Amino acid sequence: MRSLRFISAEALVSHPLLARESLDSVAHNLYPLVFKASYLLEQTEVTRAVLGNWPLEEFRLAALLGPSTDHPEDLRDRACRACLEACIRGLADRVLQGRGRWLRVADLTGIRDVQVQRCPCGRALGRWGRTELLARTCCALQAEPCVARRPTEVLVDLFVTEGNFEVVVQALRPPGPAPLQVRCPSFRADSLSPGQLLHVLGLARPDALRKLEVVHNVRLNAGHVQQLLAQGGFPQLVSLTLPTRAFDTPPTSTLVPEGEDPLLSSIARELSQMTRLAELSVAFSTLTGKIQTLLSPLRTPLRSLDLANCALNQADMAFLADCVHATHLEVLDLSGHNVLHLYPSAFFRLLRRASQTLRALTLEECGLADSHVGMLILGLSPCQQLREFRFLGNPLSARALQRLFTALCELPELRRIEFPVPKDCYPAGTAYPQDELAVSKFDQQKYDAIAQELHAVLLRANREDIQASTPLFGSFDPDIQETSNELGTFLLQAFKTALENFSRALKQME
């Protein structure tokens, strides 16, 4: 329920001209209420004015938009383009004026990017857009006379691609005194060359970075990864994501005796220096027989581990099952491994040791068939803390799914299930794993009927709190959605370059 104070703030911001003229009369401790009310009602002129006159030493966006006693609604999932643009423009106004109390910190982190915007305009400004807008604002301010006595530190979750690389570099490396100093607790990079990545990360103060995501079209090999980790140091890093094939041997690397991998050992030593590292994602890198080398030097146990499609063997799974990380894992992704056929005992030992902490388990395209359901139920039964279970892309029938759903209802904390299209809905003889074209060619009417039966299983068990769905092409990714055009252009250019190299090689062979 809204407090009378918040209702009064809403009434004030509903009259933008009056609100802007009255800001000098508003008590300083009421500015946070006026700001949230203006954000809620999308009164962007008021939002900008509030920031332009902000009287406190700190402005922390997530804290202001989160639930409070005056207004319990959480607005942190409203990445409203109009409001966020008003925030950044108001911040520029504030530092240009240079009057009043010094604004020490402007923290713009903590916004959650979601698929459907609840704000009135319905238009989002994603992480990439926020990065570019702030960077351009910083560059524009660099050209203005600096009247601020001391710079304001701006915390932002940076998302850098080739499309905004130059402006971000300029924002991070001003030619002289600048009113805004950009600091990033988290950094995401896509569609950059290794050289560009190393350059921009060096400017972004890696010593303070807590989360680093290098994804998709940043073409790294093991040599680049070793250089990146050695150059950055990353003493505060908690979460690290590396792109596909990040552990491939560099093409210029000298041959080493079989069983030795000095680059991987060097990477592991660098990781061991990160005493706060708790989340590691190395999906789609070939790590056959290398998991112990990579993970055993780590000084702190991992809470999240993504090893999807890493071609693990029996020795890798045995190490995972017995290592110190197993009893601390909260999030685990082993997609792309036939865990119940290749190493069932080690896999079940891993689940048993992780059962007290495991909250999210992903087993997509793991070859789980009807014959495996009984074993899978036994393996999952100790995982009483499990909240999310994803197993898309497995050849399971409707009957097997009903049996599995019945067992999953016994897990008290479970809230989300992502299940595959039953194989009954595909033509007989359909091969697994499926490509994107094949996975979409199924009997929709039959699927809808089976999905209703599965939801009925949940209802009969009084588990309406469980959401079950089949996102055919994976869960919504706001960062990919926002940069899809640039990503497509990058892929086309990469394909063109590959064809040119292939054509050149053919000519040399003639």
Coordinates of C-alpha atoms in Angstrom, one line a residue:
M1 CA 0.0 0.0 0.0
R2 CA 1.3 3.5 -0.9
S3 CA 1.9 5.9 1.9
L4 CA 0.3 9.4 2.0
R5 CA 3.8 10.8 1.3
F6 CA 4.0 8.9 -1.9
I7 CA 0.5 9.7 -3.0
S8 CA 1.4 13.4 -2.4
A9 CA 4.5 12.9 -4.6
E10 CA 2.5 11.4 -7.4
A11 CA 0.0 14.3 -7.2
L12 CA 2.9 16.8 -7.5
V13 CA 4.7 15.1 -10.4
S14 CA 1.4 14.8 -12.3
H15 CA 1.7 18.6 -12.8
P16 CA 5.2 18.8 -14.4
L17 CA 5.5 22.5 -14.6
L18 CA 4.5 23.0 -11.0
A19 CA 6.7 20.2 -9.9
R20 CA 9.8 21.7 -11.6
E21 CA 9.1 25.1 -10.2
S22 CA 8.6 23.7 -6.7
L23 CA 11.8 21.5 -6.4
D24 CA 13.7 24.2 -4.5
S25 CA 11.0 24.0 -1.8
V26 CA 11.0 20.2 -1.5
A27 CA 12.8 18.8 1.6
H28 CA 16.0 16.9 0.6
N29 CA 14.8 13.7 2.2
L30 CA 11.7 13.7 -0.1
Y31 CA 13.7 13.8 -3.3
P32 CA 13.8 10.0 -3.5
L33 CA 10.0 9.8 -3.3
V34 CA 9.6 12.5 -6.0
F35 CA 12.0 10.7 -8.2
K36 CA 10.3 7.3 -7.9
A37 CA 6.9 8.9 -8.5
S38 CA 8.1 10.6 -11.6
Y39 CA 9.7 7.4 -12.9
L40 CA 6.5 5.4 -12.2
L41 CA 4.3 7.9 -14.0
E42 CA 6.8 8.5 -16.8
Q43 CA 7.0 12.2 -16.2
T44 CA 10.4 12.6 -17.8
E45 CA 10.6 16.3 -17.5
V46 CA 10.3 16.0 -13.8
T47 CA 12.7 13.1 -13.7
R48 CA 15.4 15.1 -15.5
A49 CA 14.7 18.1 -13.2
V50 CA 15.0 16.0 -10.0
L51 CA 18.4 14.7 -11.2
G52 CA 19.5 18.1 -12.2
N53 CA 18.8 19.4 -8.7
W54 CA 19.7 16.3 -6.7
P55 CA 20.8 17.5 -3.3
L56 CA 22.3 14.4 -1.8
E57 CA 25.8 13.0 -2.1
E58 CA 24.7 9.7 -3.7
F59 CA 22.2 8.7 -6.3
R60 CA 21.6 5.0 -6.5
L61 CA 19.0 4.1 -9.1
A62 CA 18.3 0.5 -8.0
A63 CA 17.8 1.5 -4.4
L64 CA 15.4 4.3 -5.4
L65 CA 13.3 2.1 -7.7
G66 CA 13.2 -0.9 -5.4
P67 CA 10.4 -1.7 -2.8
S68 CA 10.1 0.7 0.1
T69 CA 7.7 1.4 3.0
D70 CA 6.3 4.3 1.0
H71 CA 5.8 2.4 -2.2
P72 CA 6.2 -1.4 -2.1
E73 CA 6.2 -1.9 -5.9
D74 CA 9.5 -2.9 -7.4
L75 CA 10.3 -0.8 -10.5
R76 CA 13.8 -2.2 -11.2
D77 CA 12.5 -4.2 -14.1
R78 CA 11.4 -1.1 -15.9
A79 CA 14.2 -0.3 -18.3
C80 CA 12.1 2.6 -19.6
R81 CA 13.9 4.3 -22.4
A82 CA 12.2 7.7 -21.8
C83 CA 12.9 7.7 -18.1
L84 CA 16.5 6.4 -18.3
E85 CA 17.3 9.0 -21.0
A86 CA 15.9 11.6 -18.7
C87 CA 18.1 10.3 -15.8
I88 CA 21.3 10.6 -17.8
R89 CA 20.4 14.0 -19.2
G90 CA 19.5 15.2 -15.7
L91 CA 22.9 13.8 -14.4
A92 CA 24.6 15.9 -17.1
D93 CA 22.7 19.0 -16.0
R94 CA 23.7 18.3 -12.4
V95 CA 27.4 18.2 -13.0
L96 CA 27.3 21.1 -15.5
Q97 CA 25.7 23.4 -13.0
G98 CA 28.3 22.6 -10.4
R99 CA 26.4 24.1 -7.5
G100 CA 25.1 22.7 -4.3
R101 CA 26.5 19.6 -2.5
W102 CA 29.0 17.5 -4.4
L103 CA 27.4 14.5 -6.1
R104 CA 30.0 11.8 -5.2
V105 CA 28.4 8.7 -6.8
A106 CA 25.7 8.1 -9.4
D107 CA 25.0 4.4 -9.4
L108 CA 23.1 3.4 -12.6
T109 CA 23.4 -0.4 -12.1
G110 CA 20.8 -2.8 -10.9
I111 CA 18.2 -2.4 -13.7
R112 CA 16.8 -5.8 -14.8
D113 CA 16.2 -6.2 -18.6
V114 CA 13.0 -8.1 -19.2
Q115 CA 11.1 -9.2 -22.3
V116 CA 7.9 -7.2 -21.7
Q117 CA 8.2 -3.6 -20.4
R118 CA 5.5 -2.5 -17.9
C119 CA 6.2 1.2 -18.3
P120 CA 3.6 3.3 -20.2
C121 CA 5.7 3.9 -23.3
G122 CA 6.6 0.1 -23.5
R123 CA 10.0 1.0 -25.0
A124 CA 13.2 -0.3 -23.4
L125 CA 16.7 1.0 -23.2
G126 CA 18.9 -2.1 -22.8
R127 CA 22.3 -2.4 -21.4
W128 CA 24.0 -1.7 -24.7
G129 CA 21.8 1.4 -25.3
R130 CA 22.5 2.6 -21.7
T131 CA 26.2 2.2 -22.3
E132 CA 26.2 4.1 -25.5
L133 CA 24.0 6.9 -24.2
L134 CA 26.2 7.4 -21.1
A135 CA 29.4 7.2 -23.1
R136 CA 28.1 9.9 -25.6
T137 CA 27.0 12.1 -22.7
C138 CA 30.5 11.8 -21.1
C139 CA 32.2 12.7 -24.4
A140 CA 29.9 15.7 -24.8
L141 CA 30.7 16.9 -21.3
Q142 CA 34.4 16.5 -22.0
A143 CA 34.0 19.4 -24.5
E144 CA 32.3 21.7 -22.0
P145 CA 34.1 23.9 -19.4
C146 CA 34.5 21.8 -16.3
V147 CA 32.8 23.7 -13.5
A148 CA 32.5 20.8 -11.1
R149 CA 34.9 21.0 -8.1
R150 CA 35.3 17.3 -8.1
P151 CA 34.3 14.6 -10.6
T152 CA 31.3 12.4 -10.0
E153 CA 31.9 8.6 -10.1
V154 CA 29.3 6.9 -12.4
L155 CA 28.8 3.2 -11.9
V156 CA 27.4 1.4 -14.9
D157 CA 27.2 -2.1 -16.3
L158 CA 29.0 -1.7 -19.6
F159 CA 28.1 -3.6 -22.7
V160 CA 30.7 -3.0 -25.5
T161 CA 30.6 -4.1 -29.1
E162 CA 32.2 -2.9 -32.2
G163 CA 29.3 -0.6 -32.7
N164 CA 30.0 1.5 -29.6
F165 CA 33.7 0.7 -29.0
E166 CA 35.1 4.0 -30.1
V167 CA 32.8 6.2 -28.0
V168 CA 33.2 4.0 -24.9
V169 CA 37.0 4.2 -25.2
Q170 CA 36.8 8.0 -25.4
A171 CA 34.5 8.1 -22.3
L172 CA 36.9 5.9 -20.4
R173 CA 40.0 7.8 -21.4
P174 CA 39.1 11.6 -21.4
P175 CA 41.8 13.9 -22.7
G176 CA 41.7 16.1 -19.6
P177 CA 39.7 16.6 -16.4
A178 CA 36.1 15.3 -16.9
P179 CA 33.0 15.8 -14.7
L180 CA 32.0 12.2 -15.0
Q181 CA 34.3 9.2 -14.3
V182 CA 32.9 6.0 -15.5
R183 CA 33.4 2.9 -13.4
C184 CA 32.0 -0.5 -14.2
P185 CA 31.4 -3.3 -11.7
S186 CA 30.3 -5.6 -14.7
F187 CA 31.5 -5.7 -18.3
R188 CA 30.1 -7.6 -21.3
A189 CA 31.9 -7.7 -24.6
D190 CA 30.6 -9.0 -27.9
S191 CA 31.7 -8.6 -31.6
L192 CA 35.1 -7.3 -30.7
S193 CA 38.6 -8.3 -31.8
P194 CA 41.0 -9.7 -29.1
G195 CA 43.0 -6.4 -29.4
Q196 CA 39.9 -4.2 -28.9
L197 CA 38.9 -6.3 -25.9
L198 CA 42.3 -6.0 -24.2
H199 CA 42.4 -2.3 -24.9
V200 CA 39.0 -1.4 -23.6
L201 CA 39.3 -3.6 -20.6
G202 CA 42.6 -2.0 -19.7
L203 CA 40.8 1.3 -19.5
A204 CA 37.9 0.0 -17.5
R205 CA 39.8 -0.6 -14.3
P206 CA 39.9 -4.4 -14.2
D207 CA 41.1 -4.2 -10.6
A208 CA 37.5 -3.2 -9.6
L209 CA 35.6 -5.5 -12.0
R210 CA 33.2 -8.0 -10.3
K211 CA 31.7 -9.6 -13.4
L212 CA 33.2 -10.2 -16.9
E213 CA 31.3 -11.7 -19.8
V214 CA 33.1 -12.2 -23.1
V215 CA 30.6 -13.8 -25.4
H216 CA 29.7 -15.1 -28.9
N217 CA 31.7 -13.2 -31.5
V218 CA 34.9 -12.4 -29.6
R219 CA 37.2 -14.9 -31.2
L220 CA 39.6 -15.9 -28.4
N221 CA 41.9 -18.8 -28.1
A222 CA 43.9 -20.1 -25.1
G223 CA 46.7 -17.6 -25.8
H224 CA 44.4 -14.7 -25.7
V225 CA 42.7 -15.9 -22.5
Q226 CA 46.0 -16.3 -20.8
Q227 CA 47.0 -12.8 -21.9
L228 CA 43.7 -11.3 -20.8
L229 CA 43.8 -12.8 -17.3
A230 CA 47.4 -12.0 -16.8
Q231 CA 47.0 -8.4 -18.0
G232 CA 43.8 -7.7 -16.0
G233 CA 44.6 -9.5 -12.7
F234 CA 40.9 -9.1 -11.7
P235 CA 41.4 -9.4 -7.9
Q236 CA 37.7 -8.6 -7.2
L237 CA 36.2 -10.8 -10.0
V238 CA 33.3 -12.9 -8.9
S239 CA 31.9 -14.1 -12.2
L240 CA 33.7 -15.0 -15.5
T241 CA 32.2 -16.0 -18.8
L242 CA 34.4 -17.0 -21.7
P243 CA 33.3 -17.4 -25.4
T244 CA 33.1 -20.5 -27.5
R245 CA 36.4 -22.4 -28.1
A246 CA 38.2 -20.1 -25.7
F247 CA 40.6 -22.9 -24.8
D248 CA 41.6 -23.9 -28.4
T249 CA 45.4 -23.9 -29.0
P250 CA 46.7 -20.8 -30.8
P251 CA 47.6 -21.6 -34.4
T252 CA 51.2 -20.4 -33.9
S253 CA 51.7 -22.6 -30.7
T254 CA 54.6 -25.0 -30.7
L255 CA 53.9 -28.7 -30.3
V256 CA 54.0 -30.1 -26.7
P257 CA 54.1 -33.7 -25.5
E258 CA 50.7 -35.4 -25.3
G259 CA 49.0 -34.9 -21.9
E260 CA 50.7 -31.5 -21.3
D261 CA 49.0 -28.2 -21.8
P262 CA 51.2 -25.3 -20.5
L263 CA 48.7 -22.7 -21.6
L264 CA 45.8 -24.3 -19.7
S265 CA 48.0 -24.6 -16.6
S266 CA 48.9 -21.0 -16.9
I267 CA 45.3 -20.0 -17.2
A268 CA 44.4 -22.1 -14.2
R269 CA 47.2 -20.3 -12.2
E270 CA 45.7 -16.9 -13.2
L271 CA 42.3 -18.1 -12.1
S272 CA 43.7 -19.3 -8.8
Q273 CA 44.7 -15.7 -8.0
M274 CA 41.1 -14.6 -8.2
T275 CA 40.2 -15.3 -4.6
R276 CA 36.6 -14.2 -5.0
L277 CA 35.7 -16.2 -8.1
A278 CA 32.5 -18.0 -7.6
E279 CA 30.9 -18.3 -11.1
L280 CA 32.6 -19.8 -14.1
S281 CA 31.1 -20.3 -17.6
V282 CA 33.2 -22.0 -20.3
A283 CA 30.5 -23.5 -22.4
F284 CA 31.3 -24.8 -25.9
S285 CA 35.0 -25.2 -25.3
T286 CA 36.6 -28.6 -25.8
L287 CA 37.9 -29.6 -22.4
T288 CA 38.2 -33.3 -22.7
G289 CA 40.4 -34.6 -19.8
K290 CA 41.3 -31.1 -18.7
I291 CA 38.7 -30.2 -16.0
Q292 CA 41.0 -31.2 -13.1
T293 CA 43.8 -29.1 -14.5
L294 CA 41.5 -26.1 -14.9
L295 CA 39.5 -26.3 -11.6
S296 CA 41.8 -27.9 -9.0
P297 CA 44.0 -24.8 -8.5
L298 CA 41.0 -22.6 -7.6
R299 CA 41.3 -21.3 -4.0
T300 CA 37.5 -20.7 -3.5
P301 CA 34.7 -23.1 -4.3
L302 CA 32.5 -22.3 -7.2
R303 CA 28.8 -21.7 -6.8
S304 CA 27.9 -21.6 -10.5
L305 CA 29.5 -23.8 -13.2
D306 CA 28.6 -23.9 -16.9
L307 CA 30.3 -26.8 -18.8
A308 CA 27.7 -27.2 -21.6
N309 CA 29.1 -28.9 -24.6
C310 CA 32.6 -29.2 -23.3
A311 CA 33.1 -32.9 -24.4
L312 CA 33.8 -34.1 -20.9
N313 CA 35.0 -37.7 -20.3
Q314 CA 34.8 -40.1 -17.5
A315 CA 37.8 -38.7 -15.7
D316 CA 36.3 -35.2 -15.9
M317 CA 33.0 -36.2 -14.4
A318 CA 34.7 -38.3 -11.7
F319 CA 36.8 -35.2 -10.7
L320 CA 33.6 -33.0 -10.6
A321 CA 31.8 -35.5 -8.4
D322 CA 34.6 -35.7 -5.9
C323 CA 36.0 -32.1 -5.9
V324 CA 35.4 -29.4 -3.3
H325 CA 33.2 -27.4 -5.7
A326 CA 30.5 -30.2 -5.7
T327 CA 29.2 -29.4 -2.2
H328 CA 28.9 -25.7 -3.0
L329 CA 27.3 -25.7 -6.4
E330 CA 24.0 -23.7 -6.8
V331 CA 23.9 -23.5 -10.6
L332 CA 25.1 -26.4 -12.8
D333 CA 24.9 -26.8 -16.6
L334 CA 26.0 -30.0 -18.2
S335 CA 24.1 -29.7 -21.4
G336 CA 25.4 -31.6 -24.4
H337 CA 26.7 -34.6 -22.4
N338 CA 25.1 -38.0 -22.4
V339 CA 25.5 -38.2 -18.6
L340 CA 23.2 -41.2 -18.0
H341 CA 24.9 -43.3 -20.7
L342 CA 28.6 -42.4 -20.4
Y343 CA 29.1 -41.9 -16.7
P344 CA 25.9 -42.4 -14.7
S345 CA 27.5 -43.3 -11.4
A346 CA 29.8 -40.2 -11.3
F347 CA 26.9 -38.0 -12.4
F348 CA 24.6 -39.3 -9.6
R349 CA 27.5 -38.9 -7.1
L350 CA 27.8 -35.3 -8.2
L351 CA 24.1 -34.7 -7.7
R352 CA 24.1 -36.3 -4.3
R353 CA 27.0 -34.2 -3.1
A354 CA 25.5 -31.0 -4.6
S355 CA 22.0 -31.8 -3.3
Q356 CA 22.1 -29.5 -0.3
T357 CA 22.9 -26.4 -2.4
L358 CA 21.8 -27.0 -6.0
R359 CA 19.1 -24.5 -7.1
A360 CA 19.3 -24.7 -10.9
L361 CA 20.2 -27.7 -13.1
T362 CA 20.3 -27.7 -16.9
L363 CA 20.6 -30.9 -18.9
E364 CA 19.7 -29.9 -22.4
E365 CA 20.4 -32.3 -25.3
C366 CA 21.8 -34.9 -23.0
G367 CA 20.2 -37.9 -24.8
L368 CA 17.8 -38.5 -22.0
A369 CA 15.4 -41.1 -23.2
D370 CA 12.3 -42.9 -21.7
S371 CA 14.6 -45.7 -20.4
H372 CA 16.5 -43.1 -18.3
V373 CA 13.6 -41.6 -16.5
G374 CA 13.6 -44.0 -13.6
M375 CA 17.3 -43.3 -12.9
L376 CA 16.9 -39.6 -13.4
I377 CA 14.1 -39.5 -10.8
L378 CA 16.3 -41.3 -8.3
G379 CA 19.2 -38.9 -9.0
L380 CA 17.1 -35.8 -8.5
S381 CA 15.2 -37.0 -5.4
P382 CA 17.9 -35.8 -3.0
C383 CA 18.0 -32.3 -4.6
Q384 CA 15.4 -30.8 -2.3
Q385 CA 16.6 -27.2 -2.8
L386 CA 16.2 -27.4 -6.6
R387 CA 14.2 -24.4 -8.0
E388 CA 14.8 -24.7 -11.7
F389 CA 15.2 -27.7 -14.0
R390 CA 15.8 -27.4 -17.7
F391 CA 16.0 -30.4 -20.0
L392 CA 15.1 -29.2 -23.5
G393 CA 16.1 -31.2 -26.6
N394 CA 15.8 -34.7 -25.1
P395 CA 13.9 -37.5 -26.9
L396 CA 11.3 -38.1 -24.2
S397 CA 7.7 -39.3 -24.8
A398 CA 4.6 -37.8 -23.3
R399 CA 4.2 -40.8 -21.0
A400 CA 7.8 -40.4 -19.7
L401 CA 7.3 -36.7 -19.2
Q402 CA 4.1 -37.4 -17.1
R403 CA 6.1 -39.8 -15.0
L404 CA 8.9 -37.3 -14.6
F405 CA 6.5 -34.4 -13.8
T406 CA 4.9 -36.5 -11.1
A407 CA 8.3 -37.0 -9.4
L408 CA 9.3 -33.4 -9.8
C409 CA 6.2 -32.3 -7.9
E410 CA 7.9 -33.9 -4.8
L411 CA 10.7 -31.3 -4.9
P412 CA 9.3 -28.6 -2.5
E413 CA 11.3 -25.6 -3.8
L414 CA 10.9 -26.3 -7.5
R415 CA 9.4 -23.3 -9.4
R416 CA 10.4 -23.6 -13.0
I417 CA 10.5 -26.5 -15.5
E418 CA 11.6 -26.2 -19.1
F419 CA 10.7 -29.4 -20.9
P420 CA 11.2 -30.6 -24.5
V421 CA 8.6 -31.0 -27.2
P422 CA 7.6 -34.7 -26.7
K423 CA 9.0 -37.0 -29.3
D424 CA 5.4 -38.1 -30.0
C425 CA 4.9 -34.7 -31.7
Y426 CA 7.6 -35.3 -34.3
P427 CA 7.6 -37.7 -37.3
A428 CA 8.8 -41.2 -36.5
G429 CA 12.6 -41.6 -36.8
T430 CA 13.4 -38.0 -36.0
A431 CA 17.1 -37.7 -35.1
Y432 CA 18.5 -36.1 -32.0
P433 CA 20.0 -33.6 -31.3
Q434 CA 17.9 -31.6 -33.6
D435 CA 18.8 -28.5 -35.6
E436 CA 16.8 -25.3 -35.4
L437 CA 14.7 -26.2 -38.5
A438 CA 13.8 -29.7 -37.3
V439 CA 13.0 -28.7 -33.8
S440 CA 10.3 -26.3 -35.0
K441 CA 8.5 -28.9 -37.2
F442 CA 6.2 -30.7 -34.8
D443 CA 2.5 -31.3 -34.4
Q444 CA 1.3 -28.2 -32.5
Q445 CA -2.1 -29.6 -31.8
K446 CA -0.7 -32.7 -30.2
Y447 CA 1.9 -30.7 -28.2
D448 CA -0.9 -28.5 -26.8
A449 CA -2.9 -31.5 -25.7
I450 CA 0.2 -33.1 -24.0
A451 CA 1.2 -29.8 -22.4
Q452 CA -2.3 -29.5 -20.9
E453 CA -2.0 -33.1 -19.5
L454 CA 1.4 -32.1 -17.9
H455 CA -0.1 -29.0 -16.3
A456 CA -2.9 -31.2 -15.0
V457 CA -0.3 -33.3 -13.3
L458 CA 1.0 -30.2 -11.5
L459 CA -2.6 -29.1 -10.5
R460 CA -3.5 -32.5 -9.1
A461 CA -0.4 -32.3 -6.9
N462 CA -1.3 -28.8 -5.8
R463 CA 1.8 -27.4 -7.4
E464 CA 0.4 -24.3 -9.2
D465 CA 3.5 -22.6 -8.1
I466 CA 5.5 -24.4 -10.7
Q467 CA 5.8 -22.8 -14.2
A468 CA 6.3 -25.3 -17.0
S469 CA 7.1 -24.2 -20.5
T470 CA 8.9 -25.1 -23.8
P471 CA 11.0 -22.2 -25.1
L472 CA 12.0 -23.8 -28.4
F473 CA 15.0 -21.6 -29.0
G474 CA 16.1 -21.0 -25.4
S475 CA 15.1 -18.4 -22.8
F476 CA 14.9 -14.7 -23.7
D477 CA 18.3 -13.0 -23.7
P478 CA 17.9 -9.2 -23.6
D479 CA 21.5 -8.5 -24.7
I480 CA 21.2 -10.7 -27.8
Q481 CA 17.8 -9.2 -28.6
E482 CA 19.2 -5.6 -28.4
T483 CA 22.2 -6.2 -30.5
S484 CA 20.8 -8.7 -33.0
N485 CA 21.2 -6.5 -36.0
E486 CA 24.9 -5.8 -35.3
L487 CA 25.4 -9.5 -34.4
G488 CA 23.9 -10.5 -37.8
T489 CA 26.2 -8.1 -39.7
F490 CA 29.2 -9.4 -37.8
L491 CA 28.3 -13.0 -38.7
L492 CA 27.8 -12.1 -42.4
Q493 CA 31.2 -10.4 -42.5
A494 CA 32.8 -13.4 -40.8
F495 CA 31.2 -15.7 -43.3
K496 CA 32.4 -13.5 -46.2
T497 CA 35.9 -13.5 -44.8
A498 CA 35.9 -17.3 -44.4
L499 CA 34.8 -17.6 -48.1
E500 CA 37.5 -15.3 -49.3
N501 CA 40.1 -17.2 -47.3
F502 CA 38.8 -20.5 -48.7
S503 CA 38.8 -19.1 -52.3
R504 CA 42.4 -17.9 -51.8
A505 CA 43.5 -21.3 -50.6
L506 CA 41.9 -23.0 -53.6
K507 CA 43.8 -20.7 -56.0
Q508 CA 47.1 -21.4 -54.3
M509 CA 46.5 -25.1 -54.8
E510 CA 45.9 -24.8 -58.5

